[in-house]
Each structure stands twice: as C-alpha cells, then as structure tokens.
Short mmCIF file of C-alpha atoms and ligand atoms in Angstrom, two decimals:
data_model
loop_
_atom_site.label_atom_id
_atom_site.label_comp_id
_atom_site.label_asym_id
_atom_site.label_seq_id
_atom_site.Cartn_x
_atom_site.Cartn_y
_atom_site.Cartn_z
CA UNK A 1 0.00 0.00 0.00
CA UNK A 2 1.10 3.55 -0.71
CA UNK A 3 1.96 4.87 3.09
CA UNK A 4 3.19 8.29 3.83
CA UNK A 5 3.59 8.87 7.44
CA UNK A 6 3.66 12.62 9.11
CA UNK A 7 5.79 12.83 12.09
CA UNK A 8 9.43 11.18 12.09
CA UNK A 9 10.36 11.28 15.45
CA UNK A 10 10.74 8.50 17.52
CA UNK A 11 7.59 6.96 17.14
CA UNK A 12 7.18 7.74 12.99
CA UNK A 13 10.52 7.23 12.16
CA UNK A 14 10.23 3.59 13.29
CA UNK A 15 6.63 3.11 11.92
CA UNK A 16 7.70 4.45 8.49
CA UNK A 17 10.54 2.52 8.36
CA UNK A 18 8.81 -0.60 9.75
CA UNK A 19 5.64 -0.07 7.23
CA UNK A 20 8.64 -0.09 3.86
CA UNK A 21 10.15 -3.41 5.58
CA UNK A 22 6.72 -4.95 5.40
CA UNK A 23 6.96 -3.91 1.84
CA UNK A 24 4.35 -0.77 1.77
CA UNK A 25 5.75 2.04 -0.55
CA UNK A 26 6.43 4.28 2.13
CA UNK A 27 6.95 8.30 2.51
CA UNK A 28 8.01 9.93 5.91
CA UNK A 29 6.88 13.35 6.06
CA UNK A 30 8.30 16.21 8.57
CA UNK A 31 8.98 19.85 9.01
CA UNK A 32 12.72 19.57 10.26
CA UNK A 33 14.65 19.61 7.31
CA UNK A 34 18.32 18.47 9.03
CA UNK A 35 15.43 15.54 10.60
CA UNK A 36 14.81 14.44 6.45
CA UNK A 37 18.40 14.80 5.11
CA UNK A 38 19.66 12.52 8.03
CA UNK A 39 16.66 10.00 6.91
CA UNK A 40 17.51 9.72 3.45
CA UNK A 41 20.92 9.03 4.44
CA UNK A 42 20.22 6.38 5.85
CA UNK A 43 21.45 7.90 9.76
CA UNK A 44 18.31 7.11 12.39
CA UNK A 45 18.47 10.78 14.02
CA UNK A 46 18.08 9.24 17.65
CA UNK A 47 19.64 6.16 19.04
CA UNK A 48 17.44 3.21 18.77
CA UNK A 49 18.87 -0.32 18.67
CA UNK A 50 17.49 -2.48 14.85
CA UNK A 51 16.43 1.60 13.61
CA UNK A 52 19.53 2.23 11.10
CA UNK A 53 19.18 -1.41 9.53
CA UNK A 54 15.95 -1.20 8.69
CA UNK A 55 16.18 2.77 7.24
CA UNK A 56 19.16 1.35 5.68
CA UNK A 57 17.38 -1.36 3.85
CA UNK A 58 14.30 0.77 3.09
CA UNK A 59 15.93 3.39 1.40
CA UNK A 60 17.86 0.78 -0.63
CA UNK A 61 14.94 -0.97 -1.62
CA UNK A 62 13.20 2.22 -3.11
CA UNK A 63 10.31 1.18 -0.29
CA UNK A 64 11.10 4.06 1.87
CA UNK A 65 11.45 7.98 1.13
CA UNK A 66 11.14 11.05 3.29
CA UNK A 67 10.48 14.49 2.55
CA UNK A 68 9.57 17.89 4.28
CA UNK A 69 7.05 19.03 1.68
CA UNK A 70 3.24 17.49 2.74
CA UNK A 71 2.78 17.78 -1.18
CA UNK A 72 4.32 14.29 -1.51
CA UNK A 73 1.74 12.55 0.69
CA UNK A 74 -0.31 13.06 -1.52
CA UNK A 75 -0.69 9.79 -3.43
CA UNK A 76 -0.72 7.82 -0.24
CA UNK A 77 -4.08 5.39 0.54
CA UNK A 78 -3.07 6.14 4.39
CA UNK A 79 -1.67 8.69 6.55
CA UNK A 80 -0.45 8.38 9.97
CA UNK A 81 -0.38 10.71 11.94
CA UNK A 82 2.49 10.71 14.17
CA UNK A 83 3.40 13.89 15.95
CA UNK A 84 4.27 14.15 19.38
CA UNK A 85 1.80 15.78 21.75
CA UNK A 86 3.67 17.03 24.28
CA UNK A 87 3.05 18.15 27.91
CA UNK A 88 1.52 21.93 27.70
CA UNK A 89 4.07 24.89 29.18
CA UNK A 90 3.29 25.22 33.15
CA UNK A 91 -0.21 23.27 32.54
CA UNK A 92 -0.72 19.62 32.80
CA UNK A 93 -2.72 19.34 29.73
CA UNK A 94 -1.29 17.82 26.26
CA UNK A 95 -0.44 20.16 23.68
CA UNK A 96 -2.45 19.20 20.44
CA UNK A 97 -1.10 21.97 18.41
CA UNK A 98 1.20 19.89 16.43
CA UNK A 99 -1.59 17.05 15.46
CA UNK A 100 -3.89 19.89 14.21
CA UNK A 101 -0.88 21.28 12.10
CA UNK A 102 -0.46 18.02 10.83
CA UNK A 103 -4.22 17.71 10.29
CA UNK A 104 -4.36 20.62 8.33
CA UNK A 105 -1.36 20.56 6.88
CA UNK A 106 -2.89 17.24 5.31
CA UNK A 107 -6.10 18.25 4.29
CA UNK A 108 -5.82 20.05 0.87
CA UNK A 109 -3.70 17.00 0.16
CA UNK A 110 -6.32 14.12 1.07
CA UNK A 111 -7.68 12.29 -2.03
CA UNK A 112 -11.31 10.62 -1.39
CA UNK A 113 -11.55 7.36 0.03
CA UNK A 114 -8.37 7.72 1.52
CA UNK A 115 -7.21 7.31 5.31
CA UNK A 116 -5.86 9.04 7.87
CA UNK A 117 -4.78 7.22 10.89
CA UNK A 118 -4.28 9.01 14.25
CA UNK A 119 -1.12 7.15 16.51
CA UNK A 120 -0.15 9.66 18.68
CA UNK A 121 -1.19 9.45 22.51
CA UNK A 122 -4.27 12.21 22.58
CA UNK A 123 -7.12 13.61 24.77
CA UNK A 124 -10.33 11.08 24.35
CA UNK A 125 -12.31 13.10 22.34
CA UNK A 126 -9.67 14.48 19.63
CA UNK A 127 -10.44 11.85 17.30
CA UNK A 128 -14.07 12.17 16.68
CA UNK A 129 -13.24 16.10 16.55
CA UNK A 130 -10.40 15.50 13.20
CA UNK A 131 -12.64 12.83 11.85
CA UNK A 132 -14.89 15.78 10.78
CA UNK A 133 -11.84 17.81 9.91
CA UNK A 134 -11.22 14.71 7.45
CA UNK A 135 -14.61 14.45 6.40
CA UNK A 136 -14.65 17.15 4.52
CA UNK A 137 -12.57 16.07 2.29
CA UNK A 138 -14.37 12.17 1.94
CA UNK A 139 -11.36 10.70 3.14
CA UNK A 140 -12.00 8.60 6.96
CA UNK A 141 -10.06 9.21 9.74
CA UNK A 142 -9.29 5.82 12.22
CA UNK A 143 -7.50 5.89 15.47
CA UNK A 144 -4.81 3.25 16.10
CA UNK A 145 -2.38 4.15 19.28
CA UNK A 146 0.60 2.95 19.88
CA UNK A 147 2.24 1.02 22.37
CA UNK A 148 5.67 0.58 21.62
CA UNK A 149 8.80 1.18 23.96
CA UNK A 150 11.76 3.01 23.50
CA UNK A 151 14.85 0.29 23.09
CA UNK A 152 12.57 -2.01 21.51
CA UNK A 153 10.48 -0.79 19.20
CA UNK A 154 11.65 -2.05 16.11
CA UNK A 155 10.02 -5.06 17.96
CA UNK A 156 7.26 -3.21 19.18
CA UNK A 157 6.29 -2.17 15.79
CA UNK A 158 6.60 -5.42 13.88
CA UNK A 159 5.62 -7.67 16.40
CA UNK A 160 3.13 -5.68 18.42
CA UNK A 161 1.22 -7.81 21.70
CA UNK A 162 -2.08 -6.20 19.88
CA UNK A 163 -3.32 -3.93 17.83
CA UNK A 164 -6.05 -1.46 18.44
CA UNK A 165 -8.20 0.24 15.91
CA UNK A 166 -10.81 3.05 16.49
CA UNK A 167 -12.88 3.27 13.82
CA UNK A 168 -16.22 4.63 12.80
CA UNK A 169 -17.17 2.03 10.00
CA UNK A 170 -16.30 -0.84 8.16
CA UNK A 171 -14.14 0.55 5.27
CA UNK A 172 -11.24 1.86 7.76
CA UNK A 173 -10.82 -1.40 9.64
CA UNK A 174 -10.52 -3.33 5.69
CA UNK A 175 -7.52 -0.53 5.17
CA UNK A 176 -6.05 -0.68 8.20
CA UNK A 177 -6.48 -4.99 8.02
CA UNK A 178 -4.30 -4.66 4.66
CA UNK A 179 -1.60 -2.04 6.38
CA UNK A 180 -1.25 -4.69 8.78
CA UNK A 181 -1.77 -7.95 7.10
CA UNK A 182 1.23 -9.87 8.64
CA UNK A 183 1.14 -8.69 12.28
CA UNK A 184 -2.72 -10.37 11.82
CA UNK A 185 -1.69 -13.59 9.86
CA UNK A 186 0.51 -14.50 12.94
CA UNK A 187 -1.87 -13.84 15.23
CA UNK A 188 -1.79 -10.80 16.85
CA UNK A 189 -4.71 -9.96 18.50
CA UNK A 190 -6.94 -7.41 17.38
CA UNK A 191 -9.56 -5.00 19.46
CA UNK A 192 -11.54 -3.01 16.87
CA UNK A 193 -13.28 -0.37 18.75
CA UNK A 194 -14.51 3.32 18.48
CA UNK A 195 -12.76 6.26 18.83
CA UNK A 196 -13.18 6.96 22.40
CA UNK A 197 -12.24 3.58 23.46
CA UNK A 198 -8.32 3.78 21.14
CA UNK A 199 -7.71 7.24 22.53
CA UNK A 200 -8.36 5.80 26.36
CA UNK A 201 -6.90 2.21 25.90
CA UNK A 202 -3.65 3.92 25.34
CA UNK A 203 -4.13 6.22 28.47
CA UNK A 204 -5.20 3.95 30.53
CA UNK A 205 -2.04 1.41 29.44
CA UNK A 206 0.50 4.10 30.55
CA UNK A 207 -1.38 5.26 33.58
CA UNK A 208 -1.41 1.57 34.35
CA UNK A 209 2.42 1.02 34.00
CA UNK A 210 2.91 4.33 35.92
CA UNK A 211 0.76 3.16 38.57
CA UNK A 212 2.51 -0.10 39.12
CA UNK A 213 5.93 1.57 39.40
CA UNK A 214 4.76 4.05 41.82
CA UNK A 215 3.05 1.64 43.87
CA UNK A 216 6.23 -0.70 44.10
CA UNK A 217 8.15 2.81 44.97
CA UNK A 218 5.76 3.72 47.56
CA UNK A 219 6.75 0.01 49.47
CA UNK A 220 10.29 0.72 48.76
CA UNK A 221 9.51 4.60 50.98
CA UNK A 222 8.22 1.97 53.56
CA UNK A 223 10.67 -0.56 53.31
CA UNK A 224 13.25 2.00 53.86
CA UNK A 225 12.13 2.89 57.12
CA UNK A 226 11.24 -0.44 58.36
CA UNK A 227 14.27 -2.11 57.02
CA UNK A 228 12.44 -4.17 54.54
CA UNK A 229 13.92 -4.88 51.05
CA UNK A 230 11.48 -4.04 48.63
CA UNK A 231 13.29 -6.27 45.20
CA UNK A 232 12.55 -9.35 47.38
CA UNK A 233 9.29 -7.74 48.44
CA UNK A 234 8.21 -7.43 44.14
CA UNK A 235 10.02 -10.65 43.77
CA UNK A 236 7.57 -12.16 46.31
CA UNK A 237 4.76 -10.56 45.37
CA UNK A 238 5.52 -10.80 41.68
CA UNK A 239 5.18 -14.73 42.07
CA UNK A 240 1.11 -14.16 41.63
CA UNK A 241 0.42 -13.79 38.56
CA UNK A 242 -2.21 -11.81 38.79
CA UNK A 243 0.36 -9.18 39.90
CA UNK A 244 3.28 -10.39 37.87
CA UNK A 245 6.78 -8.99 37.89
CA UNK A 246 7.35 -7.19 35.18
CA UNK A 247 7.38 -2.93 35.67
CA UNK A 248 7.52 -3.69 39.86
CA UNK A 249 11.33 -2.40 39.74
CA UNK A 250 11.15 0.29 41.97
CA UNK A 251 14.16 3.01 42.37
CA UNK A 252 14.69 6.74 40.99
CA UNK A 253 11.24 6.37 39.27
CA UNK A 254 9.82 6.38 36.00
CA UNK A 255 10.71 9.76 33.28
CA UNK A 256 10.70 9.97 29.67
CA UNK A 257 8.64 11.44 26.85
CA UNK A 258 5.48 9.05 27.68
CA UNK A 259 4.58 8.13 31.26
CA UNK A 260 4.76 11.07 33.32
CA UNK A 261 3.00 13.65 30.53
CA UNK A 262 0.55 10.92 29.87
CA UNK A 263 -1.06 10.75 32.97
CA UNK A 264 -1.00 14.50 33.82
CA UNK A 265 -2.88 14.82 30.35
CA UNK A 266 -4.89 12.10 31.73
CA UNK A 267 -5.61 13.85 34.69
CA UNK A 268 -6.41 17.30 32.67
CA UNK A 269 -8.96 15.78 30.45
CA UNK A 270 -10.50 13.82 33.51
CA UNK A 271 -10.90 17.28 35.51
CA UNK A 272 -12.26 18.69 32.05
CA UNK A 273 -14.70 15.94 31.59
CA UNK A 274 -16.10 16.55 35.47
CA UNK A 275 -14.40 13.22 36.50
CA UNK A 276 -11.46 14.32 38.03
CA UNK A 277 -11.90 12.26 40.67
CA UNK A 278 -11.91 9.08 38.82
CA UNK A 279 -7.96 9.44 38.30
CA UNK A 280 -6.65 11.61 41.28
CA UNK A 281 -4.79 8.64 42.20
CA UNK A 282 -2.99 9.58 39.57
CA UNK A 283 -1.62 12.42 40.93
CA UNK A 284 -0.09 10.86 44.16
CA UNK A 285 1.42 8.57 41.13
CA UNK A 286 3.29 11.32 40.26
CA UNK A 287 4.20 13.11 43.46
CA UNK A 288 5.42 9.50 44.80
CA UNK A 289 7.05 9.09 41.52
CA UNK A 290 9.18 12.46 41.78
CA UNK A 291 9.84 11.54 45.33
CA UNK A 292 12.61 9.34 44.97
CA UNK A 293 14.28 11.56 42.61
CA UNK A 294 14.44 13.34 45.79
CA UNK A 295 15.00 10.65 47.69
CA UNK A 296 17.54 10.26 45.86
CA UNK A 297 19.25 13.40 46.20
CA UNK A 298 18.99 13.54 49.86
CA UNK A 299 21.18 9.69 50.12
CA UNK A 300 23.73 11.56 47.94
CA UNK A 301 24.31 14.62 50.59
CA UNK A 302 24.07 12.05 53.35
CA UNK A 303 26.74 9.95 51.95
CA UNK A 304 28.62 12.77 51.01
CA UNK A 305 28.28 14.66 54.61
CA UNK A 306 30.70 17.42 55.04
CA UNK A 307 32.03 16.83 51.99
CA UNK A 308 29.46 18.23 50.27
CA UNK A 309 31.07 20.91 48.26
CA UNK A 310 34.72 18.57 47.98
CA UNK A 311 33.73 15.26 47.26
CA UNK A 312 33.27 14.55 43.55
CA UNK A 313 29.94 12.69 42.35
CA UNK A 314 29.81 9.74 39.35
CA UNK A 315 26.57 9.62 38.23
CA UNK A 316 26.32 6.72 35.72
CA UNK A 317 23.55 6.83 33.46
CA UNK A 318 21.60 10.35 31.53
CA UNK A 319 18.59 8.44 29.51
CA UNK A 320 15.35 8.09 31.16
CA UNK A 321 16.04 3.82 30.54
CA UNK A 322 18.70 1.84 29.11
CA UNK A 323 18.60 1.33 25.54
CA UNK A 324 17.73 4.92 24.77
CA UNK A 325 19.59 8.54 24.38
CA UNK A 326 15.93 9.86 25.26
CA UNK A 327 16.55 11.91 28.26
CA UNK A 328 12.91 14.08 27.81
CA UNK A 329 11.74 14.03 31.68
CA UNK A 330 15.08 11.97 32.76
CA UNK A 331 15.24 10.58 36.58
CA UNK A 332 18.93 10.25 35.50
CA UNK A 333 19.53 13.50 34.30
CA UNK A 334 17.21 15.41 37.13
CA UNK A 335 19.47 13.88 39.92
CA UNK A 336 22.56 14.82 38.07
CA UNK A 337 21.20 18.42 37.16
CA UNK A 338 20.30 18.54 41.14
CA UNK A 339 23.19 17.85 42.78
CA UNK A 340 25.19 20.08 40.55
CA UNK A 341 22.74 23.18 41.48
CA UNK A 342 23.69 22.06 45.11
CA UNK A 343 26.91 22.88 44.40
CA UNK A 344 28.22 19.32 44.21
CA UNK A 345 31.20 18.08 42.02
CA UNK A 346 29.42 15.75 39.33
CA UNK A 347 30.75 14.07 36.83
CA UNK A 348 28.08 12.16 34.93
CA UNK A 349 28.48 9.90 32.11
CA UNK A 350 26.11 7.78 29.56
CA UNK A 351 27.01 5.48 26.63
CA UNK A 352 24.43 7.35 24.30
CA UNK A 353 22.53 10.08 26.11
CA UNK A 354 25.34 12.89 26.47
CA UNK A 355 24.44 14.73 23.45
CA UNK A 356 21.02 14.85 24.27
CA UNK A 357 21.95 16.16 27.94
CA UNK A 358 24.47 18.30 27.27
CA UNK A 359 21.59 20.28 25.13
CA UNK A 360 19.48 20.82 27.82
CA UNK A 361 21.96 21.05 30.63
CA UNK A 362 25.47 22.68 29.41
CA UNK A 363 26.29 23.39 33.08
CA UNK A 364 27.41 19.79 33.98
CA UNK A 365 30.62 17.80 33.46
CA UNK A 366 30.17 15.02 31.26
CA UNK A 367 33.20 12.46 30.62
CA UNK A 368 32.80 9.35 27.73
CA UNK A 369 32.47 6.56 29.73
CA UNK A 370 32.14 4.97 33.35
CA UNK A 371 36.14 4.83 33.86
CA UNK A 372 36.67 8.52 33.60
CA UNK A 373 33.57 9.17 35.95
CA UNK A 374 34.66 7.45 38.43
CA UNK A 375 38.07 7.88 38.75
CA UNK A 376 38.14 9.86 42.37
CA UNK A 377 34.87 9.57 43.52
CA UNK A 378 33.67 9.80 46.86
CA UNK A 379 30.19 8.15 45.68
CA UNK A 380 29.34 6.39 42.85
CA UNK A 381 25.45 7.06 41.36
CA UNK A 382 23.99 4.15 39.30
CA UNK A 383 20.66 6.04 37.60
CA UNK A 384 20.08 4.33 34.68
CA UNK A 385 20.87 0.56 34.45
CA UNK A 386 23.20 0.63 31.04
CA UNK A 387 24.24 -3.46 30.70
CA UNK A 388 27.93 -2.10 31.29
CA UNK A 389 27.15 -0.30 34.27
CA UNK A 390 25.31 -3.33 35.91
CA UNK A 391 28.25 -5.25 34.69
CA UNK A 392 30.57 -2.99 36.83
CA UNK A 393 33.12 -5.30 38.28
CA UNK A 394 33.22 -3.84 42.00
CA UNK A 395 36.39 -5.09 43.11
CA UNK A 396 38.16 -3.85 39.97
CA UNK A 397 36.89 -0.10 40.19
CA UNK A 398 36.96 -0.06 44.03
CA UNK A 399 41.18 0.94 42.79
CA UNK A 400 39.74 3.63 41.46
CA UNK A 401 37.72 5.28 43.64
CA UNK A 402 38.54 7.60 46.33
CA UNK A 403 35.48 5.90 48.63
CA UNK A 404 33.62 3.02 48.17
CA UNK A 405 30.35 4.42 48.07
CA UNK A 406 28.08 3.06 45.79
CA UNK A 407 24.17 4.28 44.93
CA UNK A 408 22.14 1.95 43.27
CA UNK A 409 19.30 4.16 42.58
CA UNK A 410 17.72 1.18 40.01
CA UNK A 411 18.33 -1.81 42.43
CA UNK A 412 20.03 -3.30 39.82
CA UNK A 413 23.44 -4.83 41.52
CA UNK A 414 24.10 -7.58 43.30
CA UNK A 415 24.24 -6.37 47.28
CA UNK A 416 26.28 -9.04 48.67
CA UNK A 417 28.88 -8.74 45.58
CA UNK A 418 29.21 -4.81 46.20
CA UNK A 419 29.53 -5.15 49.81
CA UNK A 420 31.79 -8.05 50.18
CA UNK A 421 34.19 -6.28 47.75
CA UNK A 422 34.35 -3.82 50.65
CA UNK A 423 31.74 -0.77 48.84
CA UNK A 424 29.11 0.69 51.18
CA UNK A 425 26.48 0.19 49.01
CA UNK A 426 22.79 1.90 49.26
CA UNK A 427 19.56 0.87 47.45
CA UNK A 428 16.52 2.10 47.12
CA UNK A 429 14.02 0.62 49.62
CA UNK A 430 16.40 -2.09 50.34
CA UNK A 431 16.85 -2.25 53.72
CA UNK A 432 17.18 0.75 56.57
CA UNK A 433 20.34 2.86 56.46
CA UNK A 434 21.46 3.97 59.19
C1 UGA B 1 6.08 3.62 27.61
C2 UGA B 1 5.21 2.36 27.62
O1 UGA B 1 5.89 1.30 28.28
C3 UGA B 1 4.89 1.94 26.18
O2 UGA B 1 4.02 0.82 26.20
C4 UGA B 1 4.22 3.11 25.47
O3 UGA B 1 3.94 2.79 24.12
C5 UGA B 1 5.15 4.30 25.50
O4 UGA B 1 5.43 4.65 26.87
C6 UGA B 1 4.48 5.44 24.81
O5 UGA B 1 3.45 5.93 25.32
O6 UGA B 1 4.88 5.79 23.70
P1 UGA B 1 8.69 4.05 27.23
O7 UGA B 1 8.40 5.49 27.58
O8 UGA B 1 9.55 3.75 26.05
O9 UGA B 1 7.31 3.26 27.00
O10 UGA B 1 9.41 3.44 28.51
P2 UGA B 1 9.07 2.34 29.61
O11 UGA B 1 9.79 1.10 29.28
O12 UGA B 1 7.62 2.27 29.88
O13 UGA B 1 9.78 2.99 30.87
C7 UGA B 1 9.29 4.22 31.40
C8 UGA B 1 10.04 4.62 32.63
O14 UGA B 1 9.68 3.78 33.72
C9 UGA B 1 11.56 4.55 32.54
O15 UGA B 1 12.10 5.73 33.11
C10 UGA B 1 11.92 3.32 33.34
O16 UGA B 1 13.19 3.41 33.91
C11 UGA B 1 10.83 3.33 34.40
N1 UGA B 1 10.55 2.01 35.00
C12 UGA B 1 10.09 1.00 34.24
C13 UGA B 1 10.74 1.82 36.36
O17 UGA B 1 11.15 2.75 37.09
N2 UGA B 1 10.44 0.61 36.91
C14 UGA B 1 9.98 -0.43 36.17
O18 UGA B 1 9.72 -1.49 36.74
C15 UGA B 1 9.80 -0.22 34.80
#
C-alpha cells in the first residue's frame, strides 16, 4: 500500500521505516529539514537499537522515502499521523497543536476514500473532533495508538502484543487490516473499537504502567524505614500472577517522553470531563514518583556529609532507561542536574545520552564513559541501568575510587557482591540505612 507517514520522530521514524520493511511504498513526512536529510541518508536521528538497519534497507529498496514538503503525501491510501503531543508549558494538559498542524497541513492533500490514521497518545475526544476535519474532504479518519517502547520498538512495531483500531465504519478497519496484514496472519490480537475507546486504551495502558511503578516505589519509601527490602518484596509478590513482575522495579522512578505527561494529560482531560476524581490517584502517582528523585538526592548529601562541596559525584547513566539517548523528563539526568545546582562536584556519564543532555543542561561535566567518571569519587550514582554499568566489576573499580560508596538508585546490583568487595552500598528501599 502507498503509506506516507507525518511525524518522524521517535515513534514515525520507526513506523515508516517498519511499514517499507513490510513492503508498503512508504513516505516519511516532517517539518525539520536536518530531521529528512539525516533519513535519506540512511542515519536514524536518535539512538534506537534495529532503527539504522531497517532505514538502511528501506531506502535501498526504493520502499522508503522522506520528505519535508506534505505535497508528496499526496498519493498515499493512508496517513499516519504521528506527531508528538507534548506536555503543555506550566499546565498539565497535552499540547495538540502539532496534530492539528499536521491535520491541516494534510487536508488540501487528502484524495477521497483515503485514510488518515491518528497514533499519537491524545485527549479522548480528539479523534471524533479530526474525523470531521477529514470528512470534509471524503477521506475517513481511524484511530490506532501505539504502544511501543523506546529500546525495543523495532520489535514493538513489527511484532506488536495487539493492535487497536478506532474506527467509525467498516471501510477503515478493511484498510487498516491490509496495512497490517502480517502482524494479523501470525496472530496478533486485534480490538476493533470506536474512537473513544483507542484514545483511552492507550491512556489507561501508561497510567497503568505508571501506577505499578509508583506503587512498588511507595513500598520501597516503607521498606526503607522499616528495614524491609522491597526487590525481594516485588520478587515475592511478583510470584502471583495476577500481579506479575514485570514494571515492579522500583528506584529513581519512572521519566521519559510518555509516562509522566501521559497521565498529567490524563488527569487534565479527567478534571475537564467533570471526572477528576476518577484518576486523582494519579496524581499521588506522580508526586510519589518524583519523590525518589528526591530521595535520591537527599542519600547523595548524606553519603557525602561534610564533603558536600569537595567530594566529587559519578553519576552513571543520563537516559530516562537503558537502551535509549531519550533523556525528555530523565530521573537520570534530574538527579545529576540537582546535585550540581547544590553545588556538588558531578561528573556524569552515559554510553548514548550525552548529546542529548548536554543540550538541555550545558552546566554539567560530562566524561565518555564509566572509567573517567569514576576515577576519584567519593560516591558512585547508578541512575540508569546501562548493561555495562550493571556489569561494573566492583572489586576492579573499588582501585579507582577515592570511597567506596556506591548508589544503586535502580536496584540493579548484586548487594552481597558490592559489599563483600568492601563498597558501602545503598539501594533504594532495600533495607534501613542507618
Ligand atoms: C512507555 C510504555 O511502556 C509503552 O508501552 C508506550 O507505548 C510508551 O510509553 C508510549 O506511550 O509511547 P517508554 O516510555 O519507552 O514506553 O518506557 P518504559 O519502558 O515504559 O519505561 C518508562 C520509565 O519507567 C523509565 O524511566 C523506566 O526506567 C521506568 N521504570 C520502568 C521503572 O522505574 N520501573 C519499572 O519497573 C519499569
């Protein structure tokens, strides 16, 4: 099927180029014209692990083509729509401006019969209001979110655990069937719904996830004072599966360009709706959540003591996860920037996130790799669990320290390892410190 897809950031840049690998003659459409040029050479503008094969092998098959003039979408059967909707300035609500750009952008473009298919994360209630935007031009409008991660969603896209259509009649679901013919042949499963229902599936899923961490985190604020350990605590409760294990790691919290906007816009349109009540929960999700970035913060000056202002920092990790230079709403990066603006010596480090960070936060010392941050340190920060960093051999770097003081602010090393290689080592939520 002709495709063209409007957005390439992280989300369209990985559905266009997983669309041409399917074999759909594919155009990626946005307004940032260094975004385009790095696209059609083949160079995935953001780091994201399977990305620069498949672009690679799109563009070389003649399957994949991106552009910043809207013009060229215009022989496409579908368009999705795949801007990000990010968290209004000093509001809570999501900021919608760039889907209506790309709405209207599209418009004078849209031939009849043609689709237009809604993936970004949105307010319930923005879809029915474009579908008469589209209307007007006898093209149908269907809304399909996505639910991919960051680090895997190469995966994500081509493999998805289901796939969710919001549609208002029969002819967008036969489209969107074709657009996603394999995914269906091996069985994914498939919820074909209306509007409302897409736009809050997607909601809810994140709220969900966000919930789960923060409730794990708000045991791990217990555990701390009782002396509990709160990874033996998820590992125990994790054992039901009707809880499961999977997103109960607690430690500096969830960040990123998803969760934490998501369920502030979630709250917003809940409040608008009269309903606020129905997710204020989620608001002591996020005030737990940006607890333990304080949290924290404060075991840093404790460790550190007097030598606040003397003793240098490592803080190991800048991306809001592993597997991702992504450091929008960063736990990582929010310690690191913290410390520093308490005057503290940091040194902070990240195998693929320092461009990003250095953007946003000029002020602090970054060095290339774990070695170099460490070299001197009076504590040691683990904030995002890179494989290398969890791989740390403690003996071998406890040479290069100037104290063994070690913050494992994702819970992610082994305890008895750290500590019997002589490291005061500090979790979070695992067990009292005193
Ligand atoms: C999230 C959802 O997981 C995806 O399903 C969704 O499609 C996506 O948002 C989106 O809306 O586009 P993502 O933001 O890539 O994906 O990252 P996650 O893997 O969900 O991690 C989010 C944050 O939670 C990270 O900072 C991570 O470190 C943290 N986290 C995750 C924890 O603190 N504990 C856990 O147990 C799991």
């Amino acid at each position: 099927m002709k495709i063209s897809v409007i957005g390439c950031g992280y989300l369209g840049a990985v559905h266009a180029s997983a669309m041409a690998s399917l074999g759909h003659d594919v155009i990626g459409i946005d307004v940032e014209a260094a975004k385009v040029e790095q696209l059609s050479r083949g160079e995935a503008p953001f780091f994201e692990p399977g990305l620069p094969e498949l672009l690679s092998a799109g563009l070389a098959s003649g399957n994949l083509r991106f552009s910043t003039d809207i013009a060229d979408a215009a022989d496409a059967e579908v368009h999705f729509v795949a801007v990000g909707t990010p968290q209004r300035k000093g509001e809570n609500a999501a900021d919608l401006r760039y889907v209506d750009a790309a709405i209207e952008a599209l418009l004078p473009w849209l031939a009849p019969g043609s689709l237009v298919v809604g993936k970004s994360t949105v307010p319930v209630g923005t879809a029915a209001r474009l579908a008469e935007r589209v209307r007007t031009r006898d093209a149908d409008l269907a809304w399909n979110p996505e639910f991919l991660r960051e680090g895997y969603a190469v995966k994500d896209t081509l493999q998805p655990d289901r796939l969710v259509y919001g549609v208002d009649g029969d002819a967008a679901q036969g489209i969107l069937d074709s657009v996603y013919a394999q995914a269906l042949a091996a069985g994914t499963p498939l919820v074909v719904t209306d509007f409302a229902t897409a736009e809050l599936v997607k909601v809810a899923a994140n709220a969900f996830l966000a919930t789960k961490i923060s409730f794990i985190n708000a045991m791990a604020e217990i555990a701390e004072t009782v002396g509990a350990d709160v990874t033996t605590l998820a590992d125990a409760i994790g054992h039901d599966a009707r809880i499961g294990r999977r997103f109960l790691n607690a430690g500096i919290g969830f960040g990123g360009g998803c969760l934490p906007k998501d369920i502030r816009a979630f709250t917003a349109r809940a409040e608008e709706l009269g309903h606020g009540e129905s997710v204020a929960f989620l608001k002591e999700v996020d005030a737990i959540n940006l607890r333990r970035r304080d949290r924290a913060v404060d075991l840093v000056i404790e460790v550190l003591g007097d030598r606040l202002r003397t003793g240098r920092v490592a803080i190991l990790g800048l991306a809001f996860k592993p597997e991702s230079d992504d450091v929008r709403d960063s736990p990582a990066l929010d310690v690191a920037v913290r410390l520093h603006g308490l005057g503290v010596d940091v040194v902070a480090t990240d195998p693929e996130a320092i461009e990003n960070a250095r953007r946003l936060h000029p002020q602090l010392t970054y060095v290339e790799d774990a070695g170099e941050a460490i070299a001197g340190a009076e504590v040691v920060v683990l904030v995002t669990e890179w494989r290398e960093y969890r791989d740390l051999d403690p003996a071998a770097i406890g040479a290069q320290v100037a104290t063994k003081n070690i913050i494992d602010g994702r819970n992610v090393l082994d305890v008895d390892a750290w500590r019997s290689a002589g490291w005061s080592y500090v979790g979070m939520g695992r067990g009292r410190r005193d």
